[in-house]
Tab-separated table of C-alpha atoms and ligand atoms in Angstrom:
chain	number	residue	atom	x	y	z
W	1	MET	CA	24.442	-58.339	4.726
W	2	GLU	CA	27.236	-56.302	6.268
W	3	VAL	CA	25.849	-52.620	6.945
W	4	VAL	CA	28.672	-51.190	4.742
W	5	SER	CA	27.326	-53.474	1.837
W	6	TYR	CA	23.871	-52.442	2.302
W	7	VAL	CA	24.357	-48.414	2.659
W	8	LEU	CA	26.758	-49.070	-0.853
W	9	LEU	CA	23.666	-50.951	-2.062
W	10	LEU	CA	21.355	-48.038	-1.294
W	11	ILE	CA	23.381	-45.363	-2.684
W	12	ASN	CA	23.470	-47.211	-5.864
W	13	TYR	CA	19.932	-47.847	-6.334
W	14	SER	CA	19.540	-44.043	-5.473
W	15	ASN	CA	22.143	-43.072	-8.404
W	16	ILE	CA	20.115	-45.568	-10.612
W	17	THR	CA	17.033	-44.058	-10.074
W	18	VAL	CA	18.182	-40.402	-10.715
W	19	MET	CA	19.753	-41.295	-13.642
W	20	ASN	CA	16.464	-43.141	-15.023
W	21	LYS	CA	14.603	-39.835	-14.115
W	22	LEU	CA	17.122	-37.487	-16.027
W	23	VAL	CA	17.035	-39.650	-19.255
W	24	GLU	CA	13.167	-39.522	-19.080
W	25	LEU	CA	13.563	-35.934	-18.278
W	26	ARG	CA	15.496	-35.570	-21.648
W	27	SER	CA	13.180	-37.741	-23.674
W	28	GLU	CA	9.525	-36.790	-22.784
W	29	ILE	CA	7.766	-33.653	-22.084
W	30	ASN	CA	7.704	-32.753	-18.555
W	31	VAL	CA	7.045	-29.713	-16.063
W	32	MET	CA	9.495	-27.849	-13.976
W	33	GLY	CA	7.629	-26.007	-11.092
W	34	ILE	CA	9.047	-22.622	-10.054
W	35	LEU	CA	9.747	-22.128	-6.451
W	36	ASN	CA	11.368	-18.573	-6.027
W	37	VAL	CA	13.122	-17.716	-2.679
W	38	THR	CA	13.507	-14.071	-3.371
W	39	PRO	CA	11.836	-11.449	-1.271
W	40	ASP	CA	10.862	-9.517	-4.182
W	41	SER	CA	9.433	-12.532	-6.614
W	42	PHE	CA	7.064	-11.514	-9.111
W	43	SER	CA	4.633	-13.958	-8.684
W	44	ASP	CA	4.612	-15.383	-5.302
W	45	GLY	CA	5.044	-11.814	-3.545
W	46	GLY	CA	7.880	-13.592	-1.614
W	47	ARG	CA	5.558	-15.961	0.201
W	48	PHE	CA	7.850	-18.727	0.011
W	49	ALA	CA	11.208	-17.189	1.159
W	50	VAL	CA	10.971	-19.300	4.548
W	51	PRO	CA	12.135	-22.784	4.226
W	52	ASP	CA	8.918	-24.417	5.869
W	53	SER	CA	6.531	-23.044	3.663
W	54	ALA	CA	8.959	-23.655	0.584
W	55	LEU	CA	8.623	-27.282	1.503
W	56	LYS	CA	5.068	-27.332	1.374
W	57	ARG	CA	4.791	-25.589	-1.981
W	58	VAL	CA	7.074	-28.203	-3.387
W	59	GLU	CA	5.086	-31.029	-2.058
W	60	SER	CA	1.876	-29.830	-3.647
W	61	MET	CA	3.871	-28.977	-7.087
W	62	ILE	CA	5.126	-32.833	-6.723
W	63	GLU	CA	1.585	-33.913	-6.234
W	64	GLU	CA	0.563	-32.057	-9.186
W	65	GLY	CA	2.927	-33.837	-11.304
W	66	ALA	CA	5.869	-31.733	-11.619
W	67	ALA	CA	9.097	-33.610	-12.538
W	68	ILE	CA	11.594	-31.110	-11.372
W	69	ILE	CA	11.824	-28.248	-9.001
W	70	ASP	CA	13.408	-24.891	-9.902
W	71	ILE	CA	14.906	-22.997	-7.078
W	72	GLY	CA	15.813	-19.544	-7.574
W	73	GLY	CA	17.331	-17.011	-5.072
W	74	GLU	CA	18.070	-14.090	-7.448
W	75	SER	CA	14.929	-12.300	-9.170
W	76	THR	CA	15.392	-12.013	-12.884
W	77	ARG	CA	12.534	-10.093	-13.565
W	78	PRO	CA	13.196	-6.868	-15.804
W	79	GLY	CA	15.094	-4.263	-13.396
W	80	ALA	CA	15.673	-6.288	-10.934
W	81	ALA	CA	18.483	-5.480	-8.450
W	82	ASP	CA	21.575	-7.744	-8.173
W	83	VAL	CA	21.999	-9.951	-5.179
W	84	SER	CA	25.379	-10.869	-3.438
W	85	ALA	CA	26.429	-14.701	-3.336
W	86	GLU	CA	25.984	-14.669	0.424
W	87	GLN	CA	22.092	-13.690	0.120
W	88	GLU	CA	21.810	-16.038	-2.877
W	89	LEU	CA	23.647	-19.077	-0.804
W	90	GLU	CA	21.806	-18.386	2.495
W	91	ARG	CA	18.360	-18.382	0.570
W	92	VAL	CA	18.846	-21.307	-1.736
W	93	ILE	CA	20.927	-23.854	0.188
W	94	PRO	CA	18.882	-24.491	3.157
W	95	VAL	CA	15.798	-24.908	0.645
W	96	LEU	CA	17.670	-27.275	-1.691
W	97	GLU	CA	18.788	-29.562	1.237
W	98	GLY	CA	15.431	-29.472	2.886
W	99	VAL	CA	13.877	-30.726	-0.629
W	100	LYS	CA	16.482	-33.058	-1.260
W	101	SER	CA	16.230	-34.793	2.276
W	102	ARG	CA	12.304	-35.040	2.047
W	103	PHE	CA	11.327	-35.875	-1.164
W	104	ASP	CA	12.149	-37.835	-4.260
W	105	VAL	CA	12.114	-35.424	-7.027
W	106	LEU	CA	14.852	-33.714	-9.171
W	107	VAL	CA	15.741	-30.289	-8.368
W	108	SER	CA	17.339	-27.573	-10.567
W	109	VAL	CA	18.842	-24.252	-9.058
W	110	ASP	CA	18.502	-21.186	-10.914
W	111	THR	CA	21.871	-19.289	-10.428
W	112	SER	CA	24.795	-17.864	-12.508
W	113	LYS	CA	26.975	-17.442	-9.690
W	114	ALA	CA	30.069	-20.197	-9.731
W	115	VAL	CA	30.008	-20.411	-5.825
W	116	VAL	CA	26.323	-21.004	-5.714
W	117	MET	CA	26.575	-23.529	-8.499
W	118	SER	CA	29.435	-25.419	-6.557
W	119	GLN	CA	27.813	-25.458	-3.373
W	120	ALA	CA	24.189	-26.515	-4.690
W	121	ILE	CA	26.028	-29.321	-6.535
W	122	SER	CA	27.681	-30.594	-3.196
W	123	SER	CA	24.181	-30.216	-1.813
W	124	GLY	CA	22.997	-32.585	-4.472
W	125	VAL	CA	21.372	-30.621	-7.194
W	126	ASP	CA	20.506	-32.204	-10.712
W	127	MET	CA	20.298	-29.307	-12.594
W	128	ILE	CA	22.145	-25.969	-12.833
W	129	ASN	CA	19.574	-23.468	-14.733
W	130	ASP	CA	21.720	-20.099	-15.888
W	131	VAL	CA	19.950	-17.493	-17.695
W	132	ARG	CA	23.500	-16.309	-18.294
W	133	ALA	CA	24.658	-19.352	-19.766
W	134	LEU	CA	27.962	-20.066	-17.977
W	135	GLN	CA	29.213	-16.705	-18.785
W	136	GLU	CA	30.272	-15.622	-15.129
W	137	GLU	CA	33.595	-15.808	-13.739
W	138	GLY	CA	34.343	-19.758	-12.864
W	139	ALA	CA	30.749	-20.725	-13.882
W	140	LEU	CA	32.067	-23.223	-16.820
W	141	GLN	CA	34.486	-24.827	-14.584
W	142	ALA	CA	32.024	-25.251	-11.579
W	143	CYS	CA	29.605	-27.193	-14.011
W	144	ALA	CA	32.476	-29.105	-15.572
W	145	ALA	CA	33.814	-30.328	-12.318
W	146	SER	CA	30.284	-32.002	-11.724
W	147	ASP	CA	27.847	-34.398	-13.875
W	148	VAL	CA	24.732	-32.347	-13.183
W	149	GLN	CA	22.676	-31.037	-16.268
W	150	VAL	CA	22.879	-27.642	-17.440
W	151	CYS	CA	20.608	-25.308	-19.113
W	152	LEU	CA	22.068	-22.432	-21.231
W	153	MET	CA	19.606	-19.656	-21.764
W	154	HIS	CA	19.671	-16.735	-24.259
W	155	MET	CA	19.722	-13.234	-22.850
W	156	LEU	CA	20.403	-9.794	-24.687
W	157	GLY	CA	21.782	-7.892	-21.997
W	158	GLN	CA	21.263	-8.034	-18.069
W	159	PRO	CA	18.226	-8.033	-16.319
W	160	ARG	CA	18.408	-4.479	-15.081
W	161	THR	CA	18.513	-3.060	-18.664
W	162	MET	CA	17.646	-5.845	-20.946
W	163	GLN	CA	14.189	-4.836	-21.781
W	164	LYS	CA	15.262	-1.190	-23.112
W	165	ASP	CA	14.852	-1.148	-26.758
W	166	PRO	CA	16.068	-4.928	-27.821
W	167	SER	CA	16.783	-5.363	-31.386
W	168	TYR	CA	17.879	-8.061	-33.864
W	169	ASN	CA	18.126	-8.816	-37.501
W	170	ASP	CA	16.480	-12.196	-37.100
W	171	VAL	CA	15.917	-13.079	-33.446
W	172	VAL	CA	16.129	-17.025	-34.293
W	173	GLU	CA	19.474	-16.758	-35.871
W	174	SER	CA	20.814	-14.676	-33.119
W	175	VAL	CA	19.800	-17.177	-30.672
W	176	CYS	CA	21.199	-20.008	-32.558
W	177	GLU	CA	24.314	-18.207	-33.279
W	178	PHE	CA	24.800	-17.566	-29.378
W	179	PHE	CA	23.917	-21.118	-28.589
W	180	LYS	CA	26.577	-22.166	-31.392
W	181	GLN	CA	29.266	-20.300	-29.034
W	182	LYS	CA	28.225	-21.319	-25.918
W	183	LEU	CA	28.246	-25.027	-26.905
W	184	SER	CA	31.614	-24.742	-28.176
W	185	ALA	CA	32.682	-22.914	-24.803
W	186	CYS	CA	30.747	-26.133	-23.077
W	187	GLU	CA	32.804	-28.583	-25.377
W	188	GLY	CA	35.843	-26.974	-24.814
W	189	GLU	CA	35.630	-27.142	-20.994
W	190	GLY	CA	34.747	-30.827	-21.127
W	191	ILE	CA	30.918	-30.369	-20.538
W	192	SER	CA	29.214	-33.352	-22.581
W	193	MET	CA	26.207	-32.419	-24.821
W	194	GLN	CA	24.311	-35.174	-22.743
W	195	ARG	CA	24.045	-32.783	-20.132
W	196	ILE	CA	22.883	-29.548	-22.051
W	197	TRP	CA	19.561	-28.065	-22.311
W	198	LEU	CA	19.133	-24.895	-24.583
W	199	ASP	CA	16.207	-22.253	-23.656
W	200	PRO	CA	15.652	-19.024	-26.150
W	201	GLY	CA	14.868	-16.794	-22.984
W	202	PHE	CA	11.487	-15.612	-23.455
W	203	GLY	CA	11.319	-11.961	-22.269
W	204	PHE	CA	15.020	-11.785	-21.769
W	205	GLY	CA	15.982	-8.789	-23.862
W	206	LYS	CA	13.294	-9.388	-26.390
W	207	ALA	CA	10.254	-7.214	-27.422
W	208	LEU	CA	6.663	-8.550	-28.016
W	209	GLU	CA	7.429	-9.452	-31.595
W	210	HIS	CA	10.565	-11.161	-30.970
W	211	ASN	CA	8.859	-13.386	-28.455
W	212	ILE	CA	6.163	-14.173	-30.763
W	213	THR	CA	8.380	-14.841	-33.737
W	214	LEU	CA	10.406	-17.242	-31.497
W	215	LEU	CA	7.570	-19.253	-30.163
W	216	ARG	CA	6.354	-19.379	-34.097
W	217	ARG	CA	9.620	-20.703	-35.071
W	218	LEU	CA	10.541	-22.599	-31.834
W	219	ASN	CA	11.016	-25.713	-33.795
W	220	GLU	CA	14.106	-24.256	-35.624
W	221	LEU	CA	16.113	-24.467	-32.379
W	222	ASN	CA	15.493	-28.344	-32.584
W	223	ARG	CA	18.720	-28.305	-35.185
W	224	PHE	CA	20.907	-28.884	-32.090
W	225	GLN	CA	19.248	-32.010	-31.247
W	226	LEU	CA	19.484	-30.914	-27.416
W	227	PRO	CA	16.340	-30.744	-25.497
W	228	LEU	CA	14.650	-27.576	-24.961
W	229	LEU	CA	13.473	-25.884	-21.815
W	230	ILE	CA	11.016	-23.199	-22.179
W	231	GLY	CA	9.854	-20.464	-19.535
W	232	ILE	CA	6.731	-18.501	-20.690
W	233	SER	CA	4.508	-18.847	-17.670
W	234	ARG	CA	2.931	-15.487	-16.378
W	235	LYS	CA	5.557	-13.528	-18.424
W	236	SER	CA	4.933	-9.977	-19.535
W	237	MET	CA	4.378	-11.292	-23.112
W	238	ILE	CA	1.240	-13.335	-22.233
W	239	GLY	CA	-0.103	-10.201	-20.406
W	240	ALA	CA	0.632	-8.032	-23.338
W	241	LEU	CA	-1.397	-10.162	-25.732
W	242	LEU	CA	-4.525	-10.256	-23.330
W	243	ASP	CA	-4.783	-6.363	-23.159
W	244	GLU	CA	-1.957	-5.926	-20.511
W	245	ARG	CA	-3.639	-8.595	-17.974
W	246	PRO	CA	-2.094	-8.730	-14.468
W	247	VAL	CA	-0.069	-11.815	-13.589
W	248	GLU	CA	-3.217	-13.216	-11.721
W	249	GLY	CA	-4.965	-13.773	-14.690
W	250	ARG	CA	-2.383	-15.235	-17.355
W	251	LEU	CA	-2.999	-18.986	-16.387
W	252	GLN	CA	-4.859	-19.850	-19.604
W	253	GLY	CA	-2.532	-17.929	-21.849
W	254	SER	CA	0.486	-19.458	-20.290
W	255	VAL	CA	-1.152	-22.783	-20.693
W	256	ALA	CA	-1.757	-22.060	-24.407
W	257	ALA	CA	1.999	-20.836	-25.003
W	258	ALA	CA	3.168	-24.192	-23.055
W	259	VAL	CA	0.832	-26.283	-25.452
W	260	ILE	CA	2.516	-24.388	-28.324
W	261	SER	CA	5.927	-24.861	-27.132
W	262	ALA	CA	5.566	-28.665	-26.604
W	263	MET	CA	3.919	-29.221	-30.012
W	264	ASN	CA	7.304	-27.503	-31.442
W	265	GLY	CA	9.399	-29.550	-29.571
W	266	ALA	CA	9.864	-28.308	-26.008
W	267	ARG	CA	10.655	-31.113	-23.576
W	268	LEU	CA	10.444	-28.874	-20.194
W	269	LEU	CA	7.887	-26.447	-19.246
W	270	ARG	CA	9.295	-23.972	-16.520
W	271	VAL	CA	5.764	-22.757	-15.062
W	272	HIS	CA	3.926	-21.626	-11.768
W	273	ASP	CA	0.732	-23.183	-12.529
W	274	VAL	CA	1.684	-26.931	-12.438
W	275	LYS	CA	-1.555	-28.791	-12.400
W	276	ALA	CA	-3.069	-27.039	-15.448
W	277	THR	CA	-0.002	-27.355	-17.422
W	278	VAL	CA	0.466	-31.014	-16.750
W	279	ASP	CA	-3.067	-31.757	-17.945
W	280	ALA	CA	-2.916	-29.884	-20.915
W	281	LEU	CA	0.717	-31.566	-21.960
W	282	ARG	CA	-1.409	-34.783	-21.546
W	283	ILE	CA	-3.387	-33.774	-24.457
W	284	VAL	CA	-0.163	-32.757	-26.285
W	285	LYS	CA	1.460	-36.368	-25.315
W	286	ALA	CA	-1.708	-38.346	-26.654
W	287	VAL	CA	-1.571	-36.549	-29.933
W	288	GLN	CA	2.284	-36.908	-30.431
W	289	GLU	CA	1.965	-40.813	-29.550
W	290	GLN	CA	-0.555	-41.595	-31.811
H	1	9MG	C1	14.961	-18.139	-13.961
H	1	9MG	N1	14.210	-18.195	-15.223
H	1	9MG	C2	13.266	-17.016	-15.392
H	1	9MG	N2	12.703	-17.021	-16.490
H	1	9MG	C3	13.379	-18.413	-16.856
H	1	9MG	C4	13.251	-18.839	-18.603
H	1	9MG	O1	12.373	-18.428	-19.337
H	1	9MG	N3	14.027	-19.719	-18.608
H	1	9MG	C5	14.959	-20.363	-17.588
H	1	9MG	N4	15.747	-21.273	-18.065
H	1	9MG	N5	15.280	-19.908	-16.256
H	1	9MG	C6	14.297	-18.826	-16.217
């Protein structure tokens, strides 16, 4: 076989493999492993800012069963400072390219900036995970010009101020109304619904009672018939429910919240503790499949 045909065959094969993985990602319950590449990351102390150690962390998350790795270069914890696009690009792109060249795994990039989205798309990202739901300038267009998956997350306000007394009449209905508007913006830009994920944004402009209500009524978000991505791992809500437990002691609470989410329809759990969550979700799947 000619070299050119052989290369084309390989490219087609790898596209089919990625497509199969995406179909599986949208239809089964899976785990997304978190890889923060921010110096001020709240849960890993910034240990993974250097690409080499980041790659080791990715390898172990894959071995533990993560279906997708979420790389983030902007801290979105409450009160976090803004980062420039240049800083974000410097942090995220080498890690994304390193992961894509070494591992056969889906990768998402957690960003709100159009320029970072576009660069990540050129570097082979599979999903854009945007906590600002494509509201920043150029973000809708950057995603529309690609075929990557897109996660639209609900947030009230901005990370710097979002936890200052958030208030809702009905948090579930507010989140649904927000999704309606963002889905219509996506449709208007030509982003197909087959690429969209929804995320209620636990801890993003929500008091403890709002987070509990969202978890209890999560199944109401299934009205959009789109896969739900849930990020609840080690969040302050878990700490608050465990007598202000610090981040290191939130494993069991986080796994319990992941199980509740999966029982209520979540398809993708964004977590720090991959193995424990994967094990717990195997129990959920066995019960759901019977
Ligand atoms: C980046 N990031 C931090 N928390 C998150 C959450 O709850 N959901 C999503 N999609 N991304 C998050």
